[in-house]
Amino acid sequence: MGASISVAVIQAAFGEDLAQNIATVERLTRVAAAQGAQLVLPPELFQGPYFCKTQDEAVFAQAWPADAHPCVTALAPLAKELGVVIPVSIFEKDGPHYFNSVVMLDADGSVLGTYRKSHIPDGPGYQEKFYFRPGDTGFKVWATAHGRVGVGICWDQWFPEAARVMTLQGAELLLYPTAIGSEPQDANLETSARWRRAMQGHAVSNVIPVAAANRVGTEDGQRFYGTSFICDHTGEVQADMDREEEGVRVWQFNRADVEQDRAAWGFFRDRRTDLYVDYFKPA
């Protein structure tokens, strides 16, 4: 494991053709790897359009078991070929249960495990509770070939508890695959800036780099606003994309520098868990 970690985010539009969507991610993963990326993050549910805008029973047929999902079986050989780590976002079927999940592929193509989205939104344009059970895996951090990586999925990225728990578990980097854009109930509601600021706050408070990959394009009137980015452990954006472009961004950080800064700032030294515990008991 080297002194540095190089991470890439993929931003693209996705349509109805599963094979074409996988090909898009494969092509852009190759671009990222050619630029030195060791971890490559595609957007959330890139297998097709973001189907959670409405409630449609037919969509359940698009779910697969994690180990047999076409996105996983197609990208595992690519991860091995390129020597890159790929968190693969999927619609997972586990018996009668359905989850919004990430399968973590290590740099040798092996499956390190599955994370199931913990926080499930339910609102106009994002009716995920119809499709997904709340995740039952807990928050996950994987010891990959290129570093310890924590992954949350979209709505997870708004919750400081998730970022803190993954950092406490030893994550060196937080990754958030995302599908977010316009709000159907309010054409004047623009969330892209606060979306970024929430994750930049996680970076500052945990002294950890953060990367988020979003989709672009318009799907049935819902416009996804891209703005995928990578920020350093101070919350400063080091690489980003606009609201429409497709492609990749790559950024590298030194793991020892981050670890030293985290120790020096003392956030984890000065935590008062004895004062917090009563506020985190189940209601």
mmCIF file of C-alpha atoms in Angstrom:
data_model
loop_
_atom_site.group_PDB
_atom_site.id
_atom_site.type_symbol
_atom_site.label_atom_id
_atom_site.label_comp_id
_atom_site.label_asym_id
_atom_site.label_seq_id
_atom_site.Cartn_x
_atom_site.Cartn_y
_atom_site.Cartn_z
ATOM 1 C CA MET A 1 0.000 0.000 0.000
ATOM 2 C CA GLY A 2 1.517 3.279 -1.106
ATOM 3 C CA ALA A 3 1.972 6.577 0.681
ATOM 4 C CA SER A 4 -0.753 8.195 -1.408
ATOM 5 C CA ILE A 5 -4.296 7.362 -2.489
ATOM 6 C CA SER A 6 -5.629 8.485 -5.871
ATOM 7 C CA VAL A 7 -9.416 8.646 -6.200
ATOM 8 C CA ALA A 8 -11.680 9.344 -9.185
ATOM 9 C CA VAL A 9 -15.348 10.233 -9.568
ATOM 10 C CA ILE A 10 -17.395 9.346 -12.651
ATOM 11 C CA GLN A 11 -20.198 11.622 -13.852
ATOM 12 C CA ALA A 12 -22.515 10.551 -16.674
ATOM 13 C CA ALA A 13 -26.090 10.222 -17.880
ATOM 14 C CA PHE A 14 -27.748 6.801 -17.926
ATOM 15 C CA GLY A 15 -30.633 5.404 -19.945
ATOM 16 C CA GLU A 16 -32.757 2.281 -20.297
ATOM 17 C CA ASP A 17 -30.036 0.099 -21.870
ATOM 18 C CA LEU A 18 -28.290 -1.757 -19.033
ATOM 19 C CA ALA A 19 -25.440 -2.973 -21.248
ATOM 20 C CA GLN A 20 -24.822 0.534 -22.532
ATOM 21 C CA ASN A 21 -24.804 1.947 -19.001
ATOM 22 C CA ILE A 22 -22.235 -0.633 -17.926
ATOM 23 C CA ALA A 23 -20.179 0.182 -21.028
ATOM 24 C CA THR A 24 -20.244 3.871 -20.083
ATOM 25 C CA VAL A 25 -18.920 3.124 -16.608
ATOM 26 C CA GLU A 26 -16.301 0.761 -18.024
ATOM 27 C CA ARG A 27 -15.099 3.347 -20.543
ATOM 28 C CA LEU A 28 -14.826 6.097 -17.943
ATOM 29 C CA THR A 29 -13.156 3.756 -15.448
ATOM 30 C CA ARG A 30 -10.478 3.111 -18.043
ATOM 31 C CA VAL A 31 -10.051 6.852 -18.506
ATOM 32 C CA ALA A 32 -9.689 7.329 -14.761
ATOM 33 C CA ALA A 33 -7.215 4.458 -14.397
ATOM 34 C CA ALA A 34 -5.128 5.883 -17.246
ATOM 35 C CA GLN A 35 -4.910 9.088 -15.183
ATOM 36 C CA GLY A 36 -3.608 7.160 -12.193
ATOM 37 C CA ALA A 37 -6.809 6.529 -10.240
ATOM 38 C CA GLN A 38 -6.699 3.658 -7.762
ATOM 39 C CA LEU A 39 -10.299 3.966 -6.553
ATOM 40 C CA VAL A 40 -13.031 4.785 -9.074
ATOM 41 C CA LEU A 41 -16.500 5.838 -7.906
ATOM 42 C CA PRO A 42 -19.506 5.552 -10.293
ATOM 43 C CA PRO A 43 -22.858 7.217 -9.461
ATOM 44 C CA GLU A 44 -25.748 5.615 -7.613
ATOM 45 C CA LEU A 45 -27.907 3.013 -9.428
ATOM 46 C CA PHE A 46 -26.154 3.534 -12.771
ATOM 47 C CA GLN A 47 -27.781 0.332 -14.046
ATOM 48 C CA GLY A 48 -30.566 2.482 -15.525
ATOM 49 C CA PRO A 49 -32.690 5.589 -15.046
ATOM 50 C CA TYR A 50 -33.326 6.660 -11.474
ATOM 51 C CA PHE A 51 -36.631 4.808 -11.095
ATOM 52 C CA CYS A 52 -37.648 6.069 -7.648
ATOM 53 C CA LYS A 53 -39.453 9.169 -8.920
ATOM 54 C CA THR A 54 -42.704 7.179 -8.858
ATOM 55 C CA GLN A 55 -44.034 3.893 -7.478
ATOM 56 C CA ASP A 56 -44.021 1.223 -10.185
ATOM 57 C CA GLU A 57 -44.326 -2.455 -9.270
ATOM 58 C CA ALA A 58 -42.741 -3.546 -12.556
ATOM 59 C CA VAL A 59 -39.407 -2.067 -11.498
ATOM 60 C CA PHE A 60 -38.809 -4.819 -8.933
ATOM 61 C CA ALA A 61 -37.911 -7.086 -11.849
ATOM 62 C CA GLN A 62 -34.759 -4.983 -12.320
ATOM 63 C CA ALA A 63 -33.249 -6.179 -9.014
ATOM 64 C CA TRP A 64 -30.643 -8.941 -8.836
ATOM 65 C CA PRO A 65 -28.826 -10.845 -6.079
ATOM 66 C CA ALA A 66 -25.625 -8.980 -5.229
ATOM 67 C CA ASP A 67 -23.198 -11.627 -6.456
ATOM 68 C CA ALA A 68 -25.064 -12.133 -9.749
ATOM 69 C CA HIS A 69 -25.886 -8.530 -10.613
ATOM 70 C CA PRO A 70 -24.772 -7.722 -14.191
ATOM 71 C CA CYS A 71 -23.000 -4.557 -13.015
ATOM 72 C CA VAL A 72 -20.955 -6.598 -10.548
ATOM 73 C CA THR A 73 -20.126 -9.489 -12.867
ATOM 74 C CA ALA A 74 -19.126 -7.073 -15.655
ATOM 75 C CA LEU A 75 -16.968 -4.746 -13.548
ATOM 76 C CA ALA A 76 -15.179 -7.342 -11.403
ATOM 77 C CA PRO A 77 -12.918 -8.445 -14.289
ATOM 78 C CA LEU A 78 -12.299 -4.778 -15.111
ATOM 79 C CA ALA A 79 -11.240 -4.029 -11.530
ATOM 80 C CA LYS A 80 -8.765 -6.911 -11.727
ATOM 81 C CA GLU A 81 -7.479 -5.900 -15.166
ATOM 82 C CA LEU A 82 -6.860 -2.285 -14.145
ATOM 83 C CA GLY A 83 -5.932 -2.924 -10.519
ATOM 84 C CA VAL A 84 -8.555 -0.476 -9.263
ATOM 85 C CA VAL A 85 -11.122 -0.545 -6.466
ATOM 86 C CA ILE A 86 -14.738 0.021 -7.612
ATOM 87 C CA PRO A 87 -17.764 0.460 -5.323
ATOM 88 C CA VAL A 88 -20.627 -0.800 -7.519
ATOM 89 C CA SER A 89 -24.074 0.633 -6.743
ATOM 90 C CA ILE A 90 -26.916 -1.821 -7.449
ATOM 91 C CA PHE A 91 -30.605 -2.565 -6.919
ATOM 92 C CA GLU A 92 -30.262 -5.714 -4.817
ATOM 93 C CA LYS A 93 -32.736 -8.577 -4.368
ATOM 94 C CA ASP A 94 -32.242 -10.854 -1.371
ATOM 95 C CA GLY A 95 -35.105 -13.324 -1.312
ATOM 96 C CA PRO A 96 -38.278 -11.254 -0.749
ATOM 97 C CA HIS A 97 -36.231 -8.227 0.365
ATOM 98 C CA TYR A 98 -34.943 -5.376 -1.796
ATOM 99 C CA PHE A 99 -32.107 -2.987 -0.999
ATOM 100 C CA ASN A 100 -30.192 -0.051 -2.451
ATOM 101 C CA SER A 101 -26.701 -1.481 -2.112
ATOM 102 C CA VAL A 102 -23.018 -1.133 -2.928
ATOM 103 C CA VAL A 103 -20.853 -4.143 -3.707
ATOM 104 C CA MET A 104 -17.196 -3.339 -3.026
ATOM 105 C CA LEU A 105 -14.822 -4.739 -5.622
ATOM 106 C CA ASP A 106 -11.174 -4.848 -4.622
ATOM 107 C CA ALA A 107 -8.290 -4.245 -7.017
ATOM 108 C CA ASP A 108 -8.004 -7.977 -7.757
ATOM 109 C CA GLY A 109 -11.677 -8.178 -8.760
ATOM 110 C CA SER A 110 -12.733 -9.931 -5.567
ATOM 111 C CA VAL A 111 -15.893 -8.961 -3.684
ATOM 112 C CA LEU A 112 -15.066 -7.566 -0.235
ATOM 113 C CA GLY A 113 -18.679 -7.298 0.819
ATOM 114 C CA THR A 114 -21.958 -5.437 0.456
ATOM 115 C CA TYR A 115 -23.237 -2.281 2.112
ATOM 116 C CA ARG A 116 -26.988 -1.605 2.159
ATOM 117 C CA LYS A 117 -28.145 2.015 2.261
ATOM 118 C CA SER A 118 -29.049 2.924 5.825
ATOM 119 C CA HIS A 119 -31.138 6.072 5.351
ATOM 120 C CA ILE A 120 -34.015 5.708 2.884
ATOM 121 C CA PRO A 121 -35.681 8.934 1.672
ATOM 122 C CA ASP A 122 -39.364 9.299 0.979
ATOM 123 C CA GLY A 123 -40.551 12.447 -0.771
ATOM 124 C CA PRO A 124 -41.570 13.896 -4.135
ATOM 125 C CA GLY A 125 -39.227 12.535 -6.804
ATOM 126 C CA TYR A 126 -37.381 10.320 -4.329
ATOM 127 C CA GLN A 127 -39.892 7.652 -3.258
ATOM 128 C CA GLU A 128 -37.296 5.106 -2.238
ATOM 129 C CA LYS A 129 -39.192 3.603 0.679
ATOM 130 C CA PHE A 130 -41.527 1.921 -1.825
ATOM 131 C CA TYR A 131 -38.562 -0.011 -3.258
ATOM 132 C CA PHE A 132 -35.919 -0.411 -0.556
ATOM 133 C CA ARG A 133 -35.803 -1.743 2.981
ATOM 134 C CA PRO A 134 -33.567 0.193 5.387
ATOM 135 C CA GLY A 135 -30.119 -1.341 5.267
ATOM 136 C CA ASP A 136 -29.256 -4.053 7.769
ATOM 137 C CA THR A 137 -25.477 -4.159 7.322
ATOM 138 C CA GLY A 138 -24.507 -1.230 9.507
ATOM 139 C CA PHE A 139 -21.929 1.212 8.216
ATOM 140 C CA LYS A 140 -19.036 -0.450 6.424
ATOM 141 C CA VAL A 141 -15.344 0.321 5.992
ATOM 142 C CA TRP A 142 -13.320 -1.916 3.727
ATOM 143 C CA ALA A 143 -9.578 -2.596 3.873
ATOM 144 C CA THR A 144 -8.948 -2.447 0.126
ATOM 145 C CA ALA A 145 -5.666 -2.876 -1.699
ATOM 146 C CA HIS A 146 -5.395 0.906 -1.905
ATOM 147 C CA GLY A 147 -6.611 1.994 1.517
ATOM 148 C CA ARG A 148 -9.444 1.836 4.034
ATOM 149 C CA VAL A 149 -12.610 3.112 2.377
ATOM 150 C CA GLY A 150 -16.019 3.979 3.809
ATOM 151 C CA VAL A 151 -19.038 4.198 1.493
ATOM 152 C CA GLY A 152 -22.425 5.790 2.086
ATOM 153 C CA ILE A 153 -25.172 5.968 -0.544
ATOM 154 C CA CYS A 154 -26.835 9.274 -1.530
ATOM 155 C CA TRP A 155 -29.212 10.187 1.335
ATOM 156 C CA ASP A 156 -26.625 8.756 3.755
ATOM 157 C CA GLN A 157 -24.389 11.658 2.760
ATOM 158 C CA TRP A 158 -26.534 14.170 4.638
ATOM 159 C CA PHE A 159 -26.102 12.463 8.017
ATOM 160 C CA PRO A 160 -23.041 13.426 10.108
ATOM 161 C CA GLU A 161 -23.438 10.284 12.218
ATOM 162 C CA ALA A 162 -22.687 8.073 9.205
ATOM 163 C CA ALA A 163 -19.501 9.949 8.330
ATOM 164 C CA ARG A 164 -18.344 9.933 11.967
ATOM 165 C CA VAL A 165 -18.972 6.207 12.423
ATOM 166 C CA MET A 166 -17.061 5.311 9.253
ATOM 167 C CA THR A 167 -14.142 7.494 10.321
ATOM 168 C CA LEU A 168 -14.163 5.901 13.780
ATOM 169 C CA GLN A 169 -13.960 2.535 12.006
ATOM 170 C CA GLY A 170 -10.697 3.640 10.414
ATOM 171 C CA ALA A 171 -11.771 4.996 7.027
ATOM 172 C CA GLU A 172 -9.125 7.045 5.217
ATOM 173 C CA LEU A 173 -11.589 8.244 2.592
ATOM 174 C CA LEU A 174 -15.379 8.577 2.361
ATOM 175 C CA LEU A 175 -17.181 7.867 -0.922
ATOM 176 C CA TYR A 176 -20.794 8.730 -1.764
ATOM 177 C CA PRO A 177 -22.423 7.448 -4.986
ATOM 178 C CA THR A 178 -25.391 9.723 -5.674
ATOM 179 C CA ALA A 179 -28.485 10.393 -7.788
ATOM 180 C CA ILE A 180 -29.824 13.842 -6.965
ATOM 181 C CA GLY A 181 -31.269 16.748 -8.877
ATOM 182 C CA SER A 182 -34.375 18.861 -9.187
ATOM 183 C CA GLU A 183 -37.181 18.777 -6.637
ATOM 184 C CA PRO A 184 -40.517 18.141 -8.427
ATOM 185 C CA GLN A 185 -42.585 19.823 -5.735
ATOM 186 C CA ASP A 186 -40.672 23.133 -5.956
ATOM 187 C CA ALA A 187 -39.003 24.332 -9.160
ATOM 188 C CA ASN A 188 -37.262 27.072 -7.183
ATOM 189 C CA LEU A 189 -35.625 24.704 -4.706
ATOM 190 C CA GLU A 190 -31.951 24.330 -5.637
ATOM 191 C CA THR A 191 -30.019 21.949 -3.380
ATOM 192 C CA SER A 192 -26.679 21.475 -5.153
ATOM 193 C CA ALA A 193 -24.754 23.964 -2.997
ATOM 194 C CA ARG A 194 -26.041 22.640 0.320
ATOM 195 C CA TRP A 195 -25.507 19.074 -0.955
ATOM 196 C CA ARG A 196 -21.831 19.865 -1.333
ATOM 197 C CA ARG A 197 -21.585 21.823 1.899
ATOM 198 C CA ALA A 198 -23.001 18.936 3.928
ATOM 199 C CA MET A 199 -20.237 16.634 2.745
ATOM 200 C CA GLN A 200 -17.560 19.310 3.007
ATOM 201 C CA GLY A 201 -18.628 19.622 6.634
ATOM 202 C CA HIS A 202 -18.086 15.897 7.123
ATOM 203 C CA ALA A 203 -14.593 16.321 5.681
ATOM 204 C CA VAL A 204 -13.779 19.156 8.087
ATOM 205 C CA SER A 205 -15.251 17.565 11.221
ATOM 206 C CA ASN A 206 -13.611 14.195 10.590
ATOM 207 C CA VAL A 207 -10.445 15.485 8.891
ATOM 208 C CA ILE A 208 -10.992 13.119 5.971
ATOM 209 C CA PRO A 209 -11.184 13.459 2.171
ATOM 210 C CA VAL A 210 -14.652 13.008 0.659
ATOM 211 C CA ALA A 211 -15.721 12.174 -2.917
ATOM 212 C CA ALA A 212 -19.242 12.213 -4.381
ATOM 213 C CA ALA A 213 -20.287 11.027 -7.862
ATOM 214 C CA ASN A 214 -23.633 12.165 -9.301
ATOM 215 C CA ARG A 215 -25.427 11.632 -12.597
ATOM 216 C CA VAL A 216 -26.441 14.280 -15.148
ATOM 217 C CA GLY A 217 -29.185 14.654 -17.733
ATOM 218 C CA THR A 218 -32.975 14.806 -17.655
ATOM 219 C CA GLU A 219 -35.121 11.750 -16.964
ATOM 220 C CA ASP A 220 -38.895 12.140 -17.297
ATOM 221 C CA GLY A 221 -38.650 15.813 -16.412
ATOM 222 C CA GLN A 222 -36.294 15.359 -13.469
ATOM 223 C CA ARG A 223 -32.937 17.017 -14.103
ATOM 224 C CA PHE A 224 -29.887 15.669 -12.282
ATOM 225 C CA TYR A 225 -27.408 18.382 -11.464
ATOM 226 C CA GLY A 226 -24.046 16.612 -11.546
ATOM 227 C CA THR A 227 -21.501 18.816 -9.729
ATOM 228 C CA SER A 228 -19.598 15.690 -8.675
ATOM 229 C CA PHE A 229 -16.550 16.586 -6.614
ATOM 230 C CA ILE A 230 -13.616 15.518 -4.481
ATOM 231 C CA CYS A 231 -12.643 17.571 -1.444
ATOM 232 C CA ASP A 232 -9.626 17.258 0.795
ATOM 233 C CA HIS A 233 -9.602 16.752 4.561
ATOM 234 C CA THR A 234 -10.027 20.495 5.122
ATOM 235 C CA GLY A 235 -13.243 20.539 3.067
ATOM 236 C CA GLU A 236 -11.565 22.368 0.183
ATOM 237 C CA VAL A 237 -12.811 21.193 -3.235
ATOM 238 C CA GLN A 238 -9.824 19.871 -5.173
ATOM 239 C CA ALA A 239 -11.579 18.499 -8.270
ATOM 240 C CA ASP A 240 -15.118 18.911 -9.554
ATOM 241 C CA MET A 241 -17.416 18.893 -12.569
ATOM 242 C CA ASP A 242 -20.209 21.144 -13.800
ATOM 243 C CA ARG A 243 -23.928 20.449 -14.070
ATOM 244 C CA GLU A 244 -23.856 18.856 -17.524
ATOM 245 C CA GLU A 245 -20.496 17.358 -18.451
ATOM 246 C CA GLU A 246 -19.725 13.671 -18.562
ATOM 247 C CA GLY A 247 -16.305 12.366 -17.656
ATOM 248 C CA VAL A 248 -13.990 11.824 -14.703
ATOM 249 C CA ARG A 249 -12.014 13.810 -12.168
ATOM 250 C CA VAL A 250 -8.989 12.411 -10.340
ATOM 251 C CA TRP A 251 -7.210 13.677 -7.224
ATOM 252 C CA GLN A 252 -4.460 12.244 -5.037
ATOM 253 C CA PHE A 253 -3.769 12.750 -1.356
ATOM 254 C CA ASN A 254 -1.037 11.698 1.062
ATOM 255 C CA ARG A 255 -2.400 9.419 3.754
ATOM 256 C CA ALA A 256 0.278 10.345 6.340
ATOM 257 C CA ASP A 257 -0.474 14.060 5.999
ATOM 258 C CA VAL A 258 -4.164 13.452 6.617
ATOM 259 C CA GLU A 259 -3.498 11.207 9.602
ATOM 260 C CA GLN A 260 -1.163 13.791 11.130
ATOM 261 C CA ASP A 261 -3.675 16.612 10.692
ATOM 262 C CA ARG A 262 -6.455 14.498 12.197
ATOM 263 C CA ALA A 263 -4.351 13.872 15.288
ATOM 264 C CA ALA A 264 -3.297 17.501 15.557
ATOM 265 C CA TRP A 265 -6.825 18.923 15.379
ATOM 266 C CA GLY A 266 -7.940 16.778 18.293
ATOM 267 C CA PHE A 267 -11.550 16.189 17.282
ATOM 268 C CA PHE A 268 -11.298 12.537 18.240
ATOM 269 C CA ARG A 269 -9.279 13.297 21.372
ATOM 270 C CA ASP A 270 -11.828 15.797 22.662
ATOM 271 C CA ARG A 271 -15.046 13.928 21.909
ATOM 272 C CA ARG A 272 -17.319 13.624 24.986
ATOM 273 C CA THR A 273 -19.184 10.399 24.406
ATOM 274 C CA ASP A 274 -20.218 10.416 28.067
ATOM 275 C CA LEU A 275 -22.297 13.515 27.319
ATOM 276 C CA TYR A 276 -23.698 12.244 24.021
ATOM 277 C CA VAL A 277 -24.982 8.834 25.013
ATOM 278 C CA ASP A 278 -28.354 9.895 26.428
ATOM 279 C CA TYR A 279 -29.213 11.716 23.214
ATOM 280 C CA PHE A 280 -28.656 8.692 20.994
ATOM 281 C CA LYS A 281 -30.822 6.205 22.821
ATOM 282 C CA PRO A 282 -33.759 4.830 20.803
ATOM 283 C CA ALA A 283 -36.953 6.770 21.453
#
